[in-house]
Coordinates of C-alpha atoms and ligand atoms in Angstrom, one line a residue:
X213 CA -54.1 -17.4 47.6
X214 CA -51.0 -15.7 49.1
X215 CA -49.8 -17.1 52.3
X216 CA -49.5 -14.7 55.2
X217 CA -48.1 -17.3 57.6
X218 CA -45.7 -15.6 60.0
X219 CA -47.1 -12.2 59.2
X220 CA -48.6 -9.9 61.8
X221 CA -51.7 -7.9 60.8
X222 CA -53.5 -5.2 62.8
X223 CA -57.1 -4.3 61.6
X224 CA -58.4 -1.1 63.3
X225 CA -62.1 -1.7 63.5
X226 CA -62.6 -5.4 62.9
X227 CA -65.7 -6.4 64.9
X228 CA -68.3 -6.0 62.1
X229 CA -68.8 -5.5 58.4
X230 CA -65.9 -4.9 56.1
X231 CA -63.4 -5.0 59.0
X232 CA -64.6 -8.4 60.2
X233 CA -64.4 -9.8 56.6
X234 CA -60.8 -8.5 56.4
X235 CA -60.0 -10.2 59.7
X236 CA -61.5 -13.5 58.4
X237 CA -59.6 -13.3 55.1
X238 CA -56.2 -12.6 56.7
X239 CA -56.6 -15.3 59.4
X240 CA -57.7 -17.8 56.6
X241 CA -54.4 -16.9 54.8
X242 CA -52.4 -17.8 57.9
X243 CA -51.7 -14.4 59.4
X244 CA -51.6 -13.6 63.1
X245 CA -54.3 -11.0 63.4
X246 CA -55.2 -8.4 66.1
X247 CA -58.2 -6.2 65.7
X248 CA -59.8 -3.3 67.5
X249 CA -63.3 -2.4 68.2
X250 CA -65.1 0.3 70.3
X251 CA -68.6 -0.8 71.1
X252 CA -69.6 -4.1 69.7
X253 CA -68.1 -6.5 72.3
X254 CA -70.4 -9.4 71.4
X255 CA -69.6 -9.2 67.7
X256 CA -65.9 -8.8 68.5
X257 CA -65.9 -11.8 70.7
X258 CA -67.6 -13.9 68.0
X259 CA -65.1 -12.8 65.3
X260 CA -62.2 -13.6 67.7
X261 CA -63.6 -17.0 68.5
X262 CA -64.3 -17.9 64.9
X263 CA -60.9 -16.8 63.6
X264 CA -58.4 -17.0 66.4
X265 CA -57.7 -13.3 66.0
X266 CA -57.2 -11.2 69.2
X267 CA -59.7 -8.5 69.9
X268 CA -58.9 -5.3 71.8
X269 CA -61.3 -2.5 72.8
X270 CA -59.6 0.7 71.6
X271 CA -61.7 3.7 70.7
X272 CA -60.5 5.3 67.4
X273 CA -61.8 8.6 68.8
X274 CA -59.1 8.5 71.5
X275 CA -55.9 9.5 69.8
X276 CA -53.5 8.6 72.6
X277 CA -55.1 5.2 73.1
X278 CA -54.8 4.4 69.4
X279 CA -51.1 5.5 69.3
X280 CA -50.4 3.5 72.5
X281 CA -52.1 0.4 71.2
X282 CA -50.4 0.4 67.8
X283 CA -47.0 0.9 69.5
X284 CA -47.8 -2.0 71.9
X285 CA -48.4 -4.4 68.9
X286 CA -44.7 -4.2 68.0
X287 CA -43.6 -4.6 64.4
X288 CA -46.6 -5.1 62.1
X289 CA -46.3 -6.4 58.6
X290 CA -49.7 -5.1 57.6
X291 CA -51.8 -2.3 59.1
X292 CA -55.4 -1.9 57.9
X293 CA -57.3 1.1 59.1
X294 CA -61.0 0.3 58.5
X295 CA -62.9 1.9 61.4
X296 CA -65.1 4.7 60.1
X297 CA -68.3 6.4 61.0
X298 CA -70.9 8.3 58.9
X299 CA -73.0 11.2 59.9
X300 CA -75.7 12.3 57.4
X301 CA -77.3 15.7 57.6
X302 CA -77.6 19.3 56.6
X303 CA -74.2 20.9 57.3
X304 CA -76.0 24.0 58.6
X305 CA -77.7 22.0 61.4
X306 CA -75.7 18.9 62.0
X307 CA -74.3 18.5 65.5
X308 CA -70.8 20.0 65.6
X309 CA -69.6 17.4 68.2
X310 CA -70.7 14.6 65.8
X311 CA -68.7 16.2 63.0
X312 CA -65.7 16.5 65.2
X313 CA -65.9 12.9 66.2
X314 CA -66.3 11.8 62.6
X315 CA -63.1 13.8 61.7
X316 CA -61.3 12.2 64.6
X317 CA -62.2 8.6 63.8
X318 CA -62.1 8.9 60.0
X319 CA -59.1 11.3 59.5
X320 CA -57.0 11.7 62.7
X321 CA -57.0 8.0 63.7
X322 CA -55.8 6.7 60.3
X323 CA -53.0 9.3 60.3
X324 CA -51.7 8.6 63.8
X325 CA -52.2 4.8 63.5
X326 CA -50.3 4.7 60.2
X327 CA -47.5 7.0 61.3
X328 CA -47.1 5.0 64.6
X329 CA -47.1 1.6 62.8
X330 CA -44.5 2.9 60.3
X331 CA -42.0 3.5 63.0
X332 CA -41.6 -0.3 63.6
X333 CA -42.8 -1.7 60.4
X334 CA -40.3 -3.9 58.6
X335 CA -39.2 -3.1 55.1
X336 CA -41.8 -4.1 52.5
X337 CA -44.7 -3.6 55.0
X338 CA -48.2 -2.6 53.9
X339 CA -50.5 0.1 55.1
X340 CA -54.1 0.1 53.8
X341 CA -56.8 2.6 54.6
X342 CA -60.5 1.9 53.9
X343 CA -61.8 5.1 52.3
X344 CA -65.0 5.5 50.3
X345 CA -66.2 6.2 46.8
X346 CA -67.4 9.5 48.4
X347 CA -63.8 10.5 48.6
X348 CA -64.2 11.0 44.8
X349 CA -67.8 11.7 44.2
X350 CA -70.8 12.9 46.3
X351 CA -74.0 11.8 44.6
X352 CA -76.5 13.2 47.0
X353 CA -77.0 15.8 49.8
X354 CA -76.0 15.3 53.5
X355 CA -72.6 13.8 53.1
X356 CA -70.3 16.8 53.3
X357 CA -68.3 15.9 56.4
X358 CA -68.1 12.2 55.5
X359 CA -66.9 12.9 52.0
X360 CA -64.4 15.4 53.2
X361 CA -63.0 12.8 55.6
X362 CA -62.7 10.2 52.9
X363 CA -61.0 12.7 50.5
X364 CA -58.5 13.4 53.4
X365 CA -57.3 9.8 53.6
X366 CA -56.3 10.0 49.9
X367 CA -53.8 12.7 50.8
X368 CA -52.6 10.5 53.7
X369 CA -51.9 7.6 51.4
X370 CA -50.2 9.8 48.7
X371 CA -48.0 11.6 51.2
X372 CA -47.0 8.6 53.3
X373 CA -46.3 6.5 50.2
X374 CA -43.6 9.1 49.4
X375 CA -42.2 9.1 53.0
X376 CA -42.1 5.3 53.3
X377 CA -41.3 4.3 49.7
X378 CA -37.5 4.2 50.3
X379 CA -38.3 1.3 52.7
X380 CA -40.5 -0.6 50.2
X381 CA -43.5 0.1 52.4
X382 CA -46.7 0.7 50.3
X383 CA -49.6 2.8 51.4
X384 CA -52.9 2.6 49.6
X385 CA -56.6 3.4 49.9
X386 CA -59.5 1.1 49.0
X387 CA -62.7 2.9 48.2
X388 CA -65.8 0.8 48.5
X389 CA -69.1 1.8 47.0
X390 CA -72.3 0.8 48.7
X391 CA -71.4 -2.4 50.6
X392 CA -73.9 -4.5 52.5
X393 CA -73.0 -4.0 56.2
X394 CA -74.7 -2.6 59.3
X395 CA -73.7 0.9 58.1
X396 CA -75.4 0.6 54.8
X397 CA -77.6 -2.5 54.6
X398 CA -78.8 -3.8 51.2
X399 CA -82.6 -3.7 51.1
X400 CA -82.6 -0.7 53.4
X401 CA -84.4 2.6 52.8
X402 CA -81.4 4.1 51.0
X403 CA -81.0 1.2 48.5
X404 CA -82.6 2.8 45.4
X405 CA -80.7 6.0 45.9
X406 CA -77.4 4.0 46.4
X407 CA -77.8 1.9 43.3
X408 CA -78.9 4.7 41.0
X409 CA -75.4 5.9 40.0
X410 CA -73.9 2.4 39.7
X411 CA -72.9 0.5 36.6
X412 CA -73.2 -2.8 38.5
X413 CA -76.7 -2.6 40.0
X414 CA -76.1 -4.4 43.3
X415 CA -74.5 -3.8 46.7
X416 CA -70.9 -4.8 47.1
X417 CA -69.9 -7.6 49.5
X418 CA -67.5 -7.1 52.5
X419 CA -65.7 -10.2 51.2
X420 CA -65.0 -8.4 47.9
X421 CA -63.3 -5.6 49.7
X422 CA -61.3 -8.1 51.9
X423 CA -60.1 -9.8 48.7
X424 CA -58.6 -6.5 47.5
X425 CA -57.0 -5.9 50.9
X426 CA -55.4 -9.3 50.7
X427 CA -54.0 -8.6 47.2
X428 CA -52.7 -5.2 48.1
X429 CA -51.0 -6.6 51.2
X430 CA -49.4 -9.4 49.2
X431 CA -46.0 -9.7 47.4
X432 CA -47.6 -9.2 44.0
X433 CA -48.6 -5.6 44.9
X434 CA -45.2 -4.3 45.8
X435 CA -45.3 -1.8 43.0
X436 CA -48.7 -0.4 44.0
X437 CA -48.4 2.6 46.3
X438 CA -50.0 6.0 46.8
X439 CA -52.9 4.6 44.9
X440 CA -56.7 4.9 45.3
X441 CA -58.4 1.6 44.4
X442 CA -62.1 2.0 43.7
X443 CA -64.3 -1.0 44.3
X444 CA -67.6 0.8 43.9
X445 CA -69.7 -0.9 41.2
X446 CA -68.7 2.0 38.9
X447 CA -70.0 4.8 41.1
X448 CA -67.0 7.0 40.5
X449 CA -66.4 5.9 36.9
Ligands
LIG151 P1 -69.9 -0.9 60.1 O1 -70.5 0.2 60.7 O2 -70.7 -2.1 59.6 O3 -68.6 -1.4 60.9 C1 -67.7 -0.4 61.4 C2 -66.6 -1.1 62.1 O4 -65.7 -0.1 62.6 C3 -67.0 -1.9 63.3 O5 -66.2 -3.0 63.5 C4 -66.9 -0.9 64.4 O6 -66.7 -1.5 65.7 C5 -65.6 -0.1 64.0 N1 -65.6 1.2 64.6 C6 -66.4 2.2 64.3 N2 -66.1 3.3 65.1 C7 -65.0 2.9 65.9 C8 -64.2 3.5 66.9 N3 -64.5 4.7 67.3 N4 -63.2 2.8 67.4 C9 -62.9 1.5 67.0 N5 -63.6 0.9 66.1 C10 -64.7 1.5 65.5 O7 -69.2 -0.2 58.8 P2 -68.7 -0.8 57.4 O8 -68.1 -2.2 57.6 O9 -69.7 -0.6 56.4 O10 -67.5 0.3 57.1 C11 -66.2 0.0 57.2 C12 -65.4 1.1 56.5 O11 -65.8 1.1 55.2 C13 -65.6 2.5 57.1 O12 -64.5 3.2 57.1 C14 -66.6 3.1 56.1 O13 -66.6 4.5 56.0 C15 -66.2 2.4 54.8 N6 -67.2 2.4 53.7 C16 -68.3 1.6 53.9 C17 -69.3 1.6 52.9 C18 -70.5 0.9 53.0 O14 -71.4 1.0 52.1 N7 -70.7 0.0 54.0 C19 -69.0 2.4 51.6 C20 -67.8 3.1 51.6 C21 -66.9 3.1 52.6 P3 -67.7 -1.2 66.9 O15 -69.0 -1.5 66.5 O16 -67.1 -2.0 68.0 O17 -67.5 0.3 67.2

């Protein structure tokens, strides 16, 4: 496993699910990790206690708070923007405020966090955004706003990869498929619908996504940038 000893990592949204697995993986590899959360204080405290990472309550829906917090972290070797929300529903009736919030958390926050981090990031730093297979494919109704937000971060990675390439900084998106977390629990009412379009007929594990994050943040991935890495059991294949 790559060693991240001496490296500073910020995970936006690290209290639960995929983000918590990423915090665990980077701390196990020796990194100094800070992570944010917005609501799940108990879960955040547990992850912090278990891993030695530092937790900070910063709502990704608050643009200025995100920018201020990223700036306060100083130079980061790795930024992972994981926090995301999903709102299902008929676009004709879905609450407009919920859609606005989704766009703020899933699109605006990755943009502002990545840009702010890039200002202080040393050469050869790494920026990772957790997107979704729904950035490429929308297998059922009710996902328009979510899918739109996850397509948007593809453009963020492709654009910022160009802007930061001269400094050797890479910017990539990981696109999970159905992954067993609070957001999308295996065994839940959506399971059959989720598995229908997959080649590998099971839910993904948060630890699998974290392993890809560690690889992309490591020295062997220095030539991977502006890329969209699917880890979705074949959903988008
Ligand atoms: P969970 O809902 O299980 O966890 C979400 C994490 O993000 C929590 O730590 C949560 O912290 C944090 N978060 C959410 N909103 C905010 C906010 N406003 N400010 C700060 N932190 C926030 O989700 P997953 O682990 O399943 O998803 C993680 C990412 O992976 C998301 O971007 C999601 O879209 C994506 N994804 C997930 C898939 C799945 O099947 N699970 C499939 C494809 C993509 P808190 O509770 O404290 O708010």
